[in-house]
Amino acid sequence: MENPSILLVEDDPNDEELILRTLRTRALQDKVFVAHNGREALDYLFGSERPPRLILLDLKLPKMGGLEVLQALRVDNRTRLTPVVVFTSSVEQTDVTTSYDLGANSYVRKPVDYKEFSEALKLVVDYWLGLNMPSPKRQDRH
């Protein structure tokens, strides 16, 4: 498989299924790598030649939390410019503030309603993979 466009870091199987179902409508299901905990996400990222174009990061993860993952991503030159969208159910103000302080590009609360969940995810993906222009510095690293 070519390097995926999206790294999904999600431990909840129900949320994972909803996300993958939504990505199928965008023909992106084959361009997603799923990590089920923070350690697996970092192992994947630091073991690949090129990071994905987008990381969807949950915060409440086993083995290593999402904030720790985000911090590790931002201090490493290989991943410091990779867009990270925190996609989580947490509405704690400290999680929002800390995510941005650590370098998250966006913070999106997962809606409870499936239709709203799907629409929010479509907007995120369409923006980051369609409208957003990646940093030229990120593009020229191999």
PDB file of C-alpha atoms in Angstrom:
ATOM      1  CA  MET A   1       0.000   0.000   0.000  1.00  0.00           C
ATOM      2  CA  GLU A   2       1.243   3.484  -0.836  1.00  0.00           C
ATOM      3  CA  ASN A   3       1.627   5.898   2.043  1.00  0.00           C
ATOM      4  CA  PRO A   4      -1.866   6.609   3.291  1.00  0.00           C
ATOM      5  CA  SER A   5      -3.360  10.072   3.108  1.00  0.00           C
ATOM      6  CA  ILE A   6      -4.782   9.810   6.628  1.00  0.00           C
ATOM      7  CA  LEU A   7      -3.535   8.365   9.882  1.00  0.00           C
ATOM      8  CA  LEU A   8      -6.518   7.727  12.130  1.00  0.00           C
ATOM      9  CA  VAL A   9      -5.580   7.333  15.786  1.00  0.00           C
ATOM     10  CA  GLU A  10      -8.707   5.940  17.409  1.00  0.00           C
ATOM     11  CA  ASP A  11      -9.264   3.269  20.063  1.00  0.00           C
ATOM     12  CA  ASP A  12     -13.072   3.153  20.020  1.00  0.00           C
ATOM     13  CA  PRO A  13     -14.218   0.528  17.481  1.00  0.00           C
ATOM     14  CA  ASN A  14     -17.599   2.229  17.020  1.00  0.00           C
ATOM     15  CA  ASP A  15     -16.022   5.597  16.218  1.00  0.00           C
ATOM     16  CA  GLU A  16     -13.488   3.879  13.964  1.00  0.00           C
ATOM     17  CA  GLU A  17     -16.302   2.238  11.983  1.00  0.00           C
ATOM     18  CA  LEU A  18     -18.224   5.530  11.674  1.00  0.00           C
ATOM     19  CA  ILE A  19     -15.098   7.318  10.477  1.00  0.00           C
ATOM     20  CA  LEU A  20     -14.193   4.631   7.944  1.00  0.00           C
ATOM     21  CA  ARG A  21     -17.802   4.504   6.697  1.00  0.00           C
ATOM     22  CA  THR A  22     -17.736   8.261   6.142  1.00  0.00           C
ATOM     23  CA  LEU A  23     -14.368   8.103   4.408  1.00  0.00           C
ATOM     24  CA  ARG A  24     -15.751   5.451   2.044  1.00  0.00           C
ATOM     25  CA  THR A  25     -18.132   8.099   0.713  1.00  0.00           C
ATOM     26  CA  ARG A  26     -15.044  10.137  -0.198  1.00  0.00           C
ATOM     27  CA  ALA A  27     -13.269   7.093  -1.737  1.00  0.00           C
ATOM     28  CA  LEU A  28     -10.613   7.393   0.950  1.00  0.00           C
ATOM     29  CA  GLN A  29     -11.112   4.132   2.862  1.00  0.00           C
ATOM     30  CA  ASP A  30      -8.056   2.545   1.210  1.00  0.00           C
ATOM     31  CA  LYS A  31      -5.918   5.565   2.034  1.00  0.00           C
ATOM     32  CA  VAL A  32      -6.280   5.306   5.812  1.00  0.00           C
ATOM     33  CA  PHE A  33      -3.986   3.661   8.333  1.00  0.00           C
ATOM     34  CA  VAL A  34      -5.611   3.051  11.707  1.00  0.00           C
ATOM     35  CA  ALA A  35      -3.593   3.069  14.920  1.00  0.00           C
ATOM     36  CA  HIS A  36      -5.480   1.959  18.022  1.00  0.00           C
ATOM     37  CA  ASN A  37      -3.238   3.595  20.608  1.00  0.00           C
ATOM     38  CA  GLY A  38      -0.672   6.358  20.867  1.00  0.00           C
ATOM     39  CA  ARG A  39       2.371   4.091  20.836  1.00  0.00           C
ATOM     40  CA  GLU A  40       1.191   2.342  17.655  1.00  0.00           C
ATOM     41  CA  ALA A  41       0.671   5.747  16.003  1.00  0.00           C
ATOM     42  CA  LEU A  42       4.203   6.910  16.770  1.00  0.00           C
ATOM     43  CA  ASP A  43       5.718   3.567  15.748  1.00  0.00           C
ATOM     44  CA  TYR A  44       3.939   3.859  12.421  1.00  0.00           C
ATOM     45  CA  LEU A  45       4.835   7.514  11.864  1.00  0.00           C
ATOM     46  CA  PHE A  46       8.486   7.234  12.766  1.00  0.00           C
ATOM     47  CA  GLY A  47       8.848   3.990  10.832  1.00  0.00           C
ATOM     48  CA  SER A  48       7.502   5.334   7.532  1.00  0.00           C
ATOM     49  CA  GLU A  49       9.404   7.268   4.909  1.00  0.00           C
ATOM     50  CA  ARG A  50       6.791   9.960   4.583  1.00  0.00           C
ATOM     51  CA  PRO A  51       4.047  11.005   6.985  1.00  0.00           C
ATOM     52  CA  PRO A  52       0.407  10.996   5.910  1.00  0.00           C
ATOM     53  CA  ARG A  53      -1.178  14.221   4.691  1.00  0.00           C
ATOM     54  CA  LEU A  54      -3.472  14.353   7.723  1.00  0.00           C
ATOM     55  CA  ILE A  55      -3.595  12.898  11.212  1.00  0.00           C
ATOM     56  CA  LEU A  56      -6.976  12.512  12.932  1.00  0.00           C
ATOM     57  CA  LEU A  57      -6.092  12.163  16.605  1.00  0.00           C
ATOM     58  CA  ASP A  58      -8.333  11.123  19.473  1.00  0.00           C
ATOM     59  CA  LEU A  59      -7.156  12.261  22.908  1.00  0.00           C
ATOM     60  CA  LYS A  60      -8.251   9.463  25.217  1.00  0.00           C
ATOM     61  CA  LEU A  61      -6.026   6.594  24.073  1.00  0.00           C
ATOM     62  CA  PRO A  62      -4.439   3.577  25.755  1.00  0.00           C
ATOM     63  CA  LYS A  63      -0.656   3.183  26.194  1.00  0.00           C
ATOM     64  CA  MET A  64       0.018   6.829  25.313  1.00  0.00           C
ATOM     65  CA  GLY A  65      -2.553   9.614  25.305  1.00  0.00           C
ATOM     66  CA  GLY A  66      -3.260  11.873  22.368  1.00  0.00           C
ATOM     67  CA  LEU A  67      -1.627  14.903  23.967  1.00  0.00           C
ATOM     68  CA  GLU A  68       1.604  12.942  24.435  1.00  0.00           C
ATOM     69  CA  VAL A  69       1.422  11.830  20.804  1.00  0.00           C
ATOM     70  CA  LEU A  70       0.895  15.412  19.668  1.00  0.00           C
ATOM     71  CA  GLN A  71       3.852  16.608  21.714  1.00  0.00           C
ATOM     72  CA  ALA A  72       6.107  13.902  20.223  1.00  0.00           C
ATOM     73  CA  LEU A  73       4.971  14.795  16.700  1.00  0.00           C
ATOM     74  CA  ARG A  74       5.769  18.461  17.072  1.00  0.00           C
ATOM     75  CA  VAL A  75       9.300  18.043  18.390  1.00  0.00           C
ATOM     76  CA  ASP A  76      10.354  15.730  15.564  1.00  0.00           C
ATOM     77  CA  ASN A  77      11.358  17.326  12.249  1.00  0.00           C
ATOM     78  CA  ARG A  78       9.790  14.452  10.286  1.00  0.00           C
ATOM     79  CA  THR A  79       6.285  15.224  11.573  1.00  0.00           C
ATOM     80  CA  ARG A  80       6.319  18.769  12.936  1.00  0.00           C
ATOM     81  CA  LEU A  81       4.520  20.161   9.858  1.00  0.00           C
ATOM     82  CA  THR A  82       2.039  17.320   9.385  1.00  0.00           C
ATOM     83  CA  PRO A  83      -1.500  18.638   9.931  1.00  0.00           C
ATOM     84  CA  VAL A  84      -3.068  17.215  13.092  1.00  0.00           C
ATOM     85  CA  VAL A  85      -6.776  17.516  13.748  1.00  0.00           C
ATOM     86  CA  VAL A  86      -7.767  16.528  17.248  1.00  0.00           C
ATOM     87  CA  PHE A  87     -11.052  14.681  16.671  1.00  0.00           C
ATOM     88  CA  THR A  88     -12.362  13.797  20.090  1.00  0.00           C
ATOM     89  CA  SER A  89     -15.404  13.665  22.321  1.00  0.00           C
ATOM     90  CA  SER A  90     -13.693  15.782  24.982  1.00  0.00           C
ATOM     91  CA  VAL A  91     -15.083  19.252  25.541  1.00  0.00           C
ATOM     92  CA  GLU A  92     -12.750  19.980  28.453  1.00  0.00           C
ATOM     93  CA  GLN A  93     -11.323  23.481  28.019  1.00  0.00           C
ATOM     94  CA  THR A  94      -7.927  22.278  29.266  1.00  0.00           C
ATOM     95  CA  ASP A  95      -7.832  19.672  26.462  1.00  0.00           C
ATOM     96  CA  VAL A  96      -8.649  22.337  23.859  1.00  0.00           C
ATOM     97  CA  THR A  97      -6.060  24.769  25.214  1.00  0.00           C
ATOM     98  CA  THR A  98      -3.341  22.156  25.645  1.00  0.00           C
ATOM     99  CA  SER A  99      -3.970  20.732  22.164  1.00  0.00           C
ATOM    100  CA  TYR A 100      -3.418  24.121  20.568  1.00  0.00           C
ATOM    101  CA  ASP A 101      -0.450  24.876  22.839  1.00  0.00           C
ATOM    102  CA  LEU A 102       1.167  21.624  21.656  1.00  0.00           C
ATOM    103  CA  GLY A 103       0.624  22.480  17.986  1.00  0.00           C
ATOM    104  CA  ALA A 104      -2.705  20.997  16.917  1.00  0.00           C
ATOM    105  CA  ASN A 105      -3.932  22.552  13.694  1.00  0.00           C
ATOM    106  CA  SER A 106      -7.576  22.115  14.617  1.00  0.00           C
ATOM    107  CA  TYR A 107      -9.764  20.801  17.430  1.00  0.00           C
ATOM    108  CA  VAL A 108     -13.100  19.233  16.502  1.00  0.00           C
ATOM    109  CA  ARG A 109     -15.508  17.720  18.988  1.00  0.00           C
ATOM    110  CA  LYS A 110     -17.084  14.500  17.736  1.00  0.00           C
ATOM    111  CA  PRO A 111     -20.825  15.023  17.498  1.00  0.00           C
ATOM    112  CA  VAL A 112     -22.978  12.312  19.099  1.00  0.00           C
ATOM    113  CA  ASP A 113     -25.498  12.203  16.240  1.00  0.00           C
ATOM    114  CA  TYR A 114     -24.265  10.058  13.320  1.00  0.00           C
ATOM    115  CA  LYS A 115     -25.330  12.504  10.614  1.00  0.00           C
ATOM    116  CA  GLU A 116     -23.627  15.428  12.378  1.00  0.00           C
ATOM    117  CA  PHE A 117     -20.564  13.235  13.060  1.00  0.00           C
ATOM    118  CA  SER A 118     -20.332  12.326   9.390  1.00  0.00           C
ATOM    119  CA  GLU A 119     -20.814  15.919   8.212  1.00  0.00           C
ATOM    120  CA  ALA A 120     -18.151  17.241  10.601  1.00  0.00           C
ATOM    121  CA  LEU A 121     -15.682  14.622   9.405  1.00  0.00           C
ATOM    122  CA  LYS A 122     -16.437  15.349   5.727  1.00  0.00           C
ATOM    123  CA  LEU A 123     -15.769  19.048   6.297  1.00  0.00           C
ATOM    124  CA  VAL A 124     -12.466  18.305   8.050  1.00  0.00           C
ATOM    125  CA  VAL A 125     -11.259  15.933   5.348  1.00  0.00           C
ATOM    126  CA  ASP A 126     -12.425  18.108   2.455  1.00  0.00           C
ATOM    127  CA  TYR A 127     -10.594  21.085   3.924  1.00  0.00           C
ATOM    128  CA  TRP A 128      -7.316  19.397   4.861  1.00  0.00           C
ATOM    129  CA  LEU A 129      -7.023  17.131   1.806  1.00  0.00           C
ATOM    130  CA  GLY A 130      -8.745  19.398  -0.718  1.00  0.00           C
ATOM    131  CA  LEU A 131      -8.543  23.099   0.038  1.00  0.00           C
ATOM    132  CA  ASN A 132      -5.518  23.385   2.288  1.00  0.00           C
ATOM    133  CA  MET A 133      -2.135  23.920   0.640  1.00  0.00           C
ATOM    134  CA  PRO A 134       0.520  21.902   2.486  1.00  0.00           C
ATOM    135  CA  SER A 135       3.740  23.567   3.540  1.00  0.00           C
ATOM    136  CA  PRO A 136       6.365  23.379   0.757  1.00  0.00           C
ATOM    137  CA  LYS A 137       8.881  22.397   3.435  1.00  0.00           C
ATOM    138  CA  ARG A 138       6.765  19.361   4.260  1.00  0.00           C
ATOM    139  CA  GLN A 139       6.430  18.352   0.604  1.00  0.00           C
ATOM    140  CA  ASP A 140      10.144  18.255  -0.189  1.00  0.00           C
ATOM    141  CA  ARG A 141      11.201  15.929   2.606  1.00  0.00           C
ATOM    142  CA  HIS A 142      11.729  12.313   1.781  1.00  0.00           C
TER     143      HIS A 142
END
